[in-house]
Short mmCIF file of C-alpha atoms in Angstrom, two decimals:
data_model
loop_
_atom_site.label_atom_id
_atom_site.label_comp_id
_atom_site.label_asym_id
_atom_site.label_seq_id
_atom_site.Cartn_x
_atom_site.Cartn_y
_atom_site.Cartn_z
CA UNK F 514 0.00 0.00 0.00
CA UNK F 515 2.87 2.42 1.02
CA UNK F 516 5.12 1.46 -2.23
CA UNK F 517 1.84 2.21 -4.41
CA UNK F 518 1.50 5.23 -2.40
CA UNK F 519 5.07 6.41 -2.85
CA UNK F 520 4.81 5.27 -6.61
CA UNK F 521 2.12 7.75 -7.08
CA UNK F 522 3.15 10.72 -5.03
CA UNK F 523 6.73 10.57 -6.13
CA UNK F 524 6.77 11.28 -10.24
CA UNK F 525 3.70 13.50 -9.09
CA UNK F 526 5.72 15.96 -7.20
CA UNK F 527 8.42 15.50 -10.06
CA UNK F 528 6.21 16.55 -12.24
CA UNK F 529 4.62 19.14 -10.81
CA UNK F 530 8.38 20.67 -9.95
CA UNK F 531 9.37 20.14 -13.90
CA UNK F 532 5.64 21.58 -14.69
CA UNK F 533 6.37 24.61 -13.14
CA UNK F 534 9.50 25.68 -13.18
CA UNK F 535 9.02 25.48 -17.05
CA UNK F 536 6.25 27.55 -17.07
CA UNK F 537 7.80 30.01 -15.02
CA UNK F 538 11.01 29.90 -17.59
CA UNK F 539 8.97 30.91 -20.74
CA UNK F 540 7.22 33.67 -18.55
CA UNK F 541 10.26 35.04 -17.26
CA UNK F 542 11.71 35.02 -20.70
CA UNK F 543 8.66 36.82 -21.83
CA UNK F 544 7.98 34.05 -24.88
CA UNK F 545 4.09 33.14 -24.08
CA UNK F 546 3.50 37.29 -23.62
CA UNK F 547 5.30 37.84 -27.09
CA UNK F 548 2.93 34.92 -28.60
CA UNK F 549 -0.64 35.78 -26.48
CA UNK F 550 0.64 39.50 -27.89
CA UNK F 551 0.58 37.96 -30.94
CA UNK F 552 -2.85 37.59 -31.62
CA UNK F 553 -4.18 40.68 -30.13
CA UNK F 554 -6.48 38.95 -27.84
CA UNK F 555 -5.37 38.59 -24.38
CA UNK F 556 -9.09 38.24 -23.41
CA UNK F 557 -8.57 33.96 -24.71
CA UNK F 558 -5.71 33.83 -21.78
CA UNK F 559 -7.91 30.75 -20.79
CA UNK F 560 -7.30 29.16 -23.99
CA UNK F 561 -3.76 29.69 -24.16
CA UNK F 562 -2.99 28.43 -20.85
CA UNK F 563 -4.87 25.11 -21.50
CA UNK F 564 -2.71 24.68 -24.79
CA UNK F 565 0.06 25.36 -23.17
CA UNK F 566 -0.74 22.29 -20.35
CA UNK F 567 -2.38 19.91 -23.07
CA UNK F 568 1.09 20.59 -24.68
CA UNK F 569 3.01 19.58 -22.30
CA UNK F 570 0.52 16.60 -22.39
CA UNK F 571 1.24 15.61 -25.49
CA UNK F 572 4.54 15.24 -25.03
CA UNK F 573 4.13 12.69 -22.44
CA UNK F 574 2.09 11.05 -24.81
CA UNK F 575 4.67 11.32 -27.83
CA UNK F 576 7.73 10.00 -25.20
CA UNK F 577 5.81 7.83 -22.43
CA UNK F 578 3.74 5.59 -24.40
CA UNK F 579 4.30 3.62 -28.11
CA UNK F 580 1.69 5.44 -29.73
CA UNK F 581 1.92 7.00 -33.28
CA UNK F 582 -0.19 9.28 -35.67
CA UNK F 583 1.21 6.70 -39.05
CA UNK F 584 1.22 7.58 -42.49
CA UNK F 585 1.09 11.26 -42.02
CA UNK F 586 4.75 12.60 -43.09
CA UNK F 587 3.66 15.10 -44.61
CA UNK F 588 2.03 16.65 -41.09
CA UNK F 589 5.68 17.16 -40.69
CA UNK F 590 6.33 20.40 -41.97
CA UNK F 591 3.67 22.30 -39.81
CA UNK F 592 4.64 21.06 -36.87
CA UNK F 593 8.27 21.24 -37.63
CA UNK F 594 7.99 24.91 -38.79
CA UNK F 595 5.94 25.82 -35.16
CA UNK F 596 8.82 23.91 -33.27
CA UNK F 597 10.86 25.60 -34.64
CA UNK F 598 9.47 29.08 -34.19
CA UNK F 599 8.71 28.40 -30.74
CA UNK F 600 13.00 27.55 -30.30
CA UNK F 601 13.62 30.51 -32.36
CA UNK F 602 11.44 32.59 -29.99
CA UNK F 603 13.35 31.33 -27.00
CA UNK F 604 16.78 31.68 -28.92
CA UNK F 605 16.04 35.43 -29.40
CA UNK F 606 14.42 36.02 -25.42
CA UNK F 607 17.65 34.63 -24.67
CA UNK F 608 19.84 37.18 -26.74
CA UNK F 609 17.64 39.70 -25.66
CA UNK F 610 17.92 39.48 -22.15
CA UNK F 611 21.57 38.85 -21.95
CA UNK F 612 22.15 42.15 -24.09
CA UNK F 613 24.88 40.88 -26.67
CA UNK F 614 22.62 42.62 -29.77
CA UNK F 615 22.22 46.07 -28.14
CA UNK F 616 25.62 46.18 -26.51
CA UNK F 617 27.29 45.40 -29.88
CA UNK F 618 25.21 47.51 -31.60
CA UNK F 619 26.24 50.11 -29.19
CA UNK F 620 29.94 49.78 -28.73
CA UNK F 621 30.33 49.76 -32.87
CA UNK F 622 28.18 52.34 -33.08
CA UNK F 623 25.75 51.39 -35.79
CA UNK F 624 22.54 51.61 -33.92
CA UNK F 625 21.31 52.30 -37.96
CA UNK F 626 21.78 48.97 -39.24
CA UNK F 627 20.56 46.78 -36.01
CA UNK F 628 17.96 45.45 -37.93
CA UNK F 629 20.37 44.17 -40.64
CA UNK F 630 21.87 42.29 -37.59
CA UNK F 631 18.83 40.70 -36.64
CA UNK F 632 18.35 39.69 -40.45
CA UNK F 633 22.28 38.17 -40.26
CA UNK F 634 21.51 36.11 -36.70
CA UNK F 635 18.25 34.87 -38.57
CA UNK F 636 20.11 33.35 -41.49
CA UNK F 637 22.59 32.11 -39.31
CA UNK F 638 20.60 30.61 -36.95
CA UNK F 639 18.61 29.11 -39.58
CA UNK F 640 21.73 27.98 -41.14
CA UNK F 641 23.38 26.14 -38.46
CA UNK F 642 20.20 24.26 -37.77
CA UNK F 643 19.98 23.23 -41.45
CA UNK F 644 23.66 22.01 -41.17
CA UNK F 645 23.72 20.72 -37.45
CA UNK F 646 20.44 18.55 -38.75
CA UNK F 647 21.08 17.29 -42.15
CA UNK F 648 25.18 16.98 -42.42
CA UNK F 649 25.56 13.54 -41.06
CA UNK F 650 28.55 13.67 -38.51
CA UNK F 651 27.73 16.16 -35.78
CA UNK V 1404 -9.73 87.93 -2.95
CA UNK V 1405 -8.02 84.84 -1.95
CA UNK V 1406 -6.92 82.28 -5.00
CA UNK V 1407 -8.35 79.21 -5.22
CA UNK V 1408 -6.11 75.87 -5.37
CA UNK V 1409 -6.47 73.31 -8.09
CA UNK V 1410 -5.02 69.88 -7.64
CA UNK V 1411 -4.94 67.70 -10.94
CA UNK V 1412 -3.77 64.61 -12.29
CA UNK V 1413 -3.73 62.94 -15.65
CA UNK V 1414 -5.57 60.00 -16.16
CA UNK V 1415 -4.03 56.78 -17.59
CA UNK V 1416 -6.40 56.21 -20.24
CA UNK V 1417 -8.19 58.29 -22.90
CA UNK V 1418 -11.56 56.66 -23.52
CA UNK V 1419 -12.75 58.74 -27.20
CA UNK V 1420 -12.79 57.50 -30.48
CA UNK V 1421 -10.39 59.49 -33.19
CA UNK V 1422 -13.07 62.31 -34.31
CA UNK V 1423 -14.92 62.72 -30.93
CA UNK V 1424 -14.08 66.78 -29.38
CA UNK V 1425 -11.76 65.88 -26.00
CA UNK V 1426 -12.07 67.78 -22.91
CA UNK V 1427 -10.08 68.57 -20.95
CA UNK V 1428 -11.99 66.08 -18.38
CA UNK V 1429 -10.66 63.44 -20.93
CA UNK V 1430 -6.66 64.19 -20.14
CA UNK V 1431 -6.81 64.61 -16.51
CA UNK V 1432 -9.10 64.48 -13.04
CA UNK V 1433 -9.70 67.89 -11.19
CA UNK V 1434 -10.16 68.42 -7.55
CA UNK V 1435 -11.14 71.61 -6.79
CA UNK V 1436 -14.53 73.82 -5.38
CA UNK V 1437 -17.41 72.91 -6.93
CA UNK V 1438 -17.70 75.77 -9.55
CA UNK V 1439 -14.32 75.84 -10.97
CA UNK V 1440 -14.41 72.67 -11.24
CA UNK V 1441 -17.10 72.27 -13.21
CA UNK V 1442 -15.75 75.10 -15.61
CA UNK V 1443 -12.40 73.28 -15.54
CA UNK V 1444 -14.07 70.11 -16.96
CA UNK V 1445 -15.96 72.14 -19.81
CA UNK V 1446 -12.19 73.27 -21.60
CA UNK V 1447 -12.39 71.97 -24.92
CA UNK V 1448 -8.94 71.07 -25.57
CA UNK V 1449 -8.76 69.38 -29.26
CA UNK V 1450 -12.66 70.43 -31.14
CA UNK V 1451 -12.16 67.98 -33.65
CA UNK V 1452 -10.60 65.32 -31.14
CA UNK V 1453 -7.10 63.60 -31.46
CA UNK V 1454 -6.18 61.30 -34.66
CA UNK V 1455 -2.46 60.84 -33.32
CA UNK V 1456 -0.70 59.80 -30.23
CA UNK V 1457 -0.45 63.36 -28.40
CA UNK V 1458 1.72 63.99 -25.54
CA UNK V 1459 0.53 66.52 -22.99
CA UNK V 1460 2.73 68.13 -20.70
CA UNK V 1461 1.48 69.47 -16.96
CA UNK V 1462 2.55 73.32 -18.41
CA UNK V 1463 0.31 73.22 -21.01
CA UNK V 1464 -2.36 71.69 -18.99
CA UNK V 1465 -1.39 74.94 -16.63
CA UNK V 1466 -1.74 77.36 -19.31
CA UNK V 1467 -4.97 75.89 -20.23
CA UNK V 1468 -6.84 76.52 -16.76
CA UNK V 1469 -5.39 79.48 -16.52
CA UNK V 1470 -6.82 80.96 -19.96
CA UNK V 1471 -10.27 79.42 -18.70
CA UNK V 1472 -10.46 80.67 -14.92
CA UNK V 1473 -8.84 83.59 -13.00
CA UNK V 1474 -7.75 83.35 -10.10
CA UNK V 1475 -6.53 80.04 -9.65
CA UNK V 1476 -3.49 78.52 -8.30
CA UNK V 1477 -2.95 75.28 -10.41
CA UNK V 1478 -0.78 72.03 -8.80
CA UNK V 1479 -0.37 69.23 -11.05
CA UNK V 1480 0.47 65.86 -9.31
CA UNK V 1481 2.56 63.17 -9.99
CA UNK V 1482 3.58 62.75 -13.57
CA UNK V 1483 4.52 65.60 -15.29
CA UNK V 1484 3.44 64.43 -18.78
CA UNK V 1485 1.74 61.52 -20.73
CA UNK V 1486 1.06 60.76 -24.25
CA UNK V 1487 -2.30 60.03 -25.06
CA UNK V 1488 -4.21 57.47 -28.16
CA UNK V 1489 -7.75 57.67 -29.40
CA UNK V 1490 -9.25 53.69 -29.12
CA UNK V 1491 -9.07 52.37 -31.62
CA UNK V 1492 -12.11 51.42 -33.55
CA UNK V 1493 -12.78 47.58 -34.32
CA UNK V 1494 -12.76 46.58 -37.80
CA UNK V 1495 -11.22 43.36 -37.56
CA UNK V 1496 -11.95 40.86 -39.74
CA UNK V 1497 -13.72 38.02 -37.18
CA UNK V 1498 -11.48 34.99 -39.62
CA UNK V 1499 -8.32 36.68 -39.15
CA UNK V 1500 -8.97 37.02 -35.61
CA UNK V 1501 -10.05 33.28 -35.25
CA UNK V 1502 -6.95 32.65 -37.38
CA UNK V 1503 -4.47 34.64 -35.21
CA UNK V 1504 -5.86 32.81 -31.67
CA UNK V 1505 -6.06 29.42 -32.96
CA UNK V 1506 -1.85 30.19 -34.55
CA UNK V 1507 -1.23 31.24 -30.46
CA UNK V 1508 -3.01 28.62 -29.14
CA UNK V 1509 -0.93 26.41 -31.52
CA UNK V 1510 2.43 27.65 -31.56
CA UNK V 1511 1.92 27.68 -27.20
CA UNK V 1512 0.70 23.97 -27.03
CA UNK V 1513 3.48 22.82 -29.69
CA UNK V 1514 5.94 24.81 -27.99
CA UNK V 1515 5.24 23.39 -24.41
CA UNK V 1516 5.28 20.13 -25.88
CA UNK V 1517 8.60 20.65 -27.20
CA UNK V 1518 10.45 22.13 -24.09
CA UNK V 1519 9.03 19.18 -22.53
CA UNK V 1520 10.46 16.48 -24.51
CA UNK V 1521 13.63 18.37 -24.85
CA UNK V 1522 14.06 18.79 -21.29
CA UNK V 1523 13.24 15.22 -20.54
CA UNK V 1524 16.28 13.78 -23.42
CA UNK V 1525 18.38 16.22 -21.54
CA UNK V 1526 18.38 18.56 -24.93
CA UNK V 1527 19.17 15.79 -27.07
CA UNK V 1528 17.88 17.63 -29.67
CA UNK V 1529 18.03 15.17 -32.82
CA UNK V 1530 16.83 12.35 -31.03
CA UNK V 1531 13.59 14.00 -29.72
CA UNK V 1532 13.39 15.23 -33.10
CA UNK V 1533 13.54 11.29 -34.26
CA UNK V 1534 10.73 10.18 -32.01
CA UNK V 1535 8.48 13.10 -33.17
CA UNK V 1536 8.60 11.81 -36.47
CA UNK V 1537 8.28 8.21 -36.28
CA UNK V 1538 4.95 9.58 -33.61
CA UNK V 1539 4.05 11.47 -36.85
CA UNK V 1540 5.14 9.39 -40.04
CA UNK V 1541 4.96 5.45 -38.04
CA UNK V 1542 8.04 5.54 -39.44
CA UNK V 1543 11.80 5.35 -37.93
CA UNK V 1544 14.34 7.94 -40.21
CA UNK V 1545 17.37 8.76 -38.86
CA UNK V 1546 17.57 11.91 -40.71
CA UNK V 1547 13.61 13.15 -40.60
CA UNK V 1548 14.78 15.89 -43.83
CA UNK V 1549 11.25 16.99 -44.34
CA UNK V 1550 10.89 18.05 -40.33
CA UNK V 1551 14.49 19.34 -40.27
CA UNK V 1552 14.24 21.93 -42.71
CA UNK V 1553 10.48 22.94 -41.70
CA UNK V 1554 11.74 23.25 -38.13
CA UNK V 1555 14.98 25.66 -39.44
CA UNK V 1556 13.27 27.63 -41.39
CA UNK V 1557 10.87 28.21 -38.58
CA UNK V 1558 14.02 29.03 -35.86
CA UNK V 1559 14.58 31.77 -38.50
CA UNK V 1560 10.66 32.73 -38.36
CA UNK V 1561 10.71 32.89 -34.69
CA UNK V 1562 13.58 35.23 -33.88
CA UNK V 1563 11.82 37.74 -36.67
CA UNK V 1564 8.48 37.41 -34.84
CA UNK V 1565 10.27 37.98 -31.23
CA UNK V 1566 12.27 40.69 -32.75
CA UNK V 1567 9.30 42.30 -34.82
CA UNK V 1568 11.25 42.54 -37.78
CA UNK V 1569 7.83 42.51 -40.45
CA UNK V 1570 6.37 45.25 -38.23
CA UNK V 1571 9.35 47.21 -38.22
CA UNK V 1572 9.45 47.04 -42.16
CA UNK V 1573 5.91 47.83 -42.28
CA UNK V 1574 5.53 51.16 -39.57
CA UNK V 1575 9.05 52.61 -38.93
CA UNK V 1576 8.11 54.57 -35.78
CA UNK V 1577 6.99 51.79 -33.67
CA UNK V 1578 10.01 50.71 -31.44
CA UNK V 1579 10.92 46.62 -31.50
CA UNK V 1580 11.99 45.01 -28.45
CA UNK V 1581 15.71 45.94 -29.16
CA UNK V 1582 14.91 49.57 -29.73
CA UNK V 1583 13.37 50.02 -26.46
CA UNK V 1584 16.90 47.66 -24.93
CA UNK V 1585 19.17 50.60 -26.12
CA UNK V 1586 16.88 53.35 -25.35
CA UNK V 1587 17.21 51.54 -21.53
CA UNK V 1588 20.66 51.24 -21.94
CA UNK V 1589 20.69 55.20 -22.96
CA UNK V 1590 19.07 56.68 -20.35
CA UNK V 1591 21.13 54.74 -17.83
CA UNK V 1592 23.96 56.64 -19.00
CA UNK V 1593 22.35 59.39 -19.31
CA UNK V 1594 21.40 59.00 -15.32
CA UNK V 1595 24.63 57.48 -14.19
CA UNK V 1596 26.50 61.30 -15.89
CA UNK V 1597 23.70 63.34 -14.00
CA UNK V 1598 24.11 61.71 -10.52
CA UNK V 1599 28.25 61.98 -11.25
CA UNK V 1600 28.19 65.57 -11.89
CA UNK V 1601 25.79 66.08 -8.80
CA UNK V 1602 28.73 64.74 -7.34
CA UNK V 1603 31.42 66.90 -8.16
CA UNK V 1604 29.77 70.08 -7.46
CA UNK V 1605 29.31 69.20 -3.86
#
């Protein structure tokens, strides 16, 4: 009775610590306010805050359990384009808050072309995922 | 005959539609006796009302009264200016709305999904990337191409959406995330010279 107990209370706590503490990463980084922001709505706050849990759902699902969608490769490239703009979002909270644009931008002194910066980091970033992916070796 | 004191303070919000005349009750709340303030609140600042952001500074707000009413000692509190919009009206269209919302919604429960799984293969990025696809495609690929370049091209797509790069192209005077990081960084200086030559002088 105590070992089913502990079974149950134990990855429940774990999951409620790993639960939270990402949720209160993406706030802090300001990511889910940039994407509720997005749509101009902040009135559905319900809405996003369930997709964000049923999310985090699914991904139990996806890694826990031998379960798949089959025969839908070409679902692929939606989902693989919103991954990746929701790791691109967190790449660029992450430059953002540690300053390296801004203070570069100030100490050359081109404050004028910072948005040609952003365009460079975009291609490179997009770059080095394409490479880092599909050259077999790293 | 003694002056009579006027305490105001400008409101956070303006609540008129582009068009609609804006009193001077609109911009800021009035304590004062009974009668001036009731003439105070009957200023008509902008007749035709405000079409633009417009920035109002407690001087002008000053001069203002003091055209209106004699006798008056005005003392503004607390900020000493604040920039003003008119609301804007709703025309959107109720699709794009649904469209925008349901992309959030998406992009948030994708997105959770993801940090999830990453954090759990201890960022082992290409292998969580492997088990989304054969969850997707029933299929095991060590090299899932088609999700690969979807998901780079969307790393690209997501720092220009964090960064506001399309709405910068689009309205130049809105400030992006980074604008408003060097305008901080700016002013700092600006307030770290000022306290330093307070300094000196003593």
């Amino acid at each position: 009775m105590i070992k089913c107990m502990l079974i149950i209370l134990i990855p429940l706590s774990g999951g409620l610590a790993v639960g939270s503490s990402v949720a209160a990463f993406f706030v802090v980084l300001g990511v889910t306010v940039k994407i509720v922001k997005l749509s101009k709505r902040e009135e559905y706050l319900v809405f996003y805050q369930l997709s964000l849990v049923l999310g985090a759902l699914l991904s139990c699902v996806i890694y826990f359990f031998d379960f798949s969608l089959k025969q839908f490769s070409l679902l692929a490239v939606p989902i693989g384009l919103l991954f990746g703009i929701f790791t691109g979002m967190v790449a660029a909270a992450l430059t953002e808050t540690l300053d390296i644009i801004t203070i570069a931008v100030n100490q050359l002194k081109i404050t004028k072309w910072l948005y040609l910066i952003v365009l460079v980091i975009i291609l490179g970033k997009a770059a080095g995922s394409l490479l880092f992916f599909l050259f077999p070796g790293f | 005959m003694e002056s009579y004191e006027v305490y105001f303070q400008f409101k956070p919000f303006y609540q008129k539609k582009s068009g609609e005349r804006a009193l001077l009750s609109d911009f800021i709340e009035v304590s004062a006796a009974e009668e001036i303030k009731k003439q105070i609140d009957r200023i008509i600042v902008f007749p035709h009302g405000i079409n633009a952001p417009v920035r109002l500074t407690a001087i002008q707000i000053v001069q203002l009264i003091h055209q209106a009413v004699n006798r008056v000692s005005v003392i503004p509190i607390g900020e000493s200016s604040a920039l003003y919009e008119p609301v804007q009206e709703e025309k959107d269209n109720p699709l794009l709305v649904f469209l925008r919302v349901a992309f959030s919604a998406v992009l948030l429960f994708f997105g959770s999904a993801l940090a999830i799984m990453y954090f759990h293969a201890d960022v082992n990025m290409k292998e969580v990337h492997q088990t989304v696809y054969q969850f997707i495609s029933g299929k095991k690929a060590a090299q899932p191409v088609l999700f690969s370049i979807s998901y780079s091209i969307g790393i690209g797509a997501g720092i220009a959406i964090f960064f506001e790069v399309i709405n910068k192209l689009k309205n130049k005077e809105n400030p992006g995330p980074l604008e408003l990081e060097i305008h901080q960084a700016d002013k700092e200086i600006r307030d770290y010279l000022r306290d330093q030559e307070g300094k000196k002088e003593n």
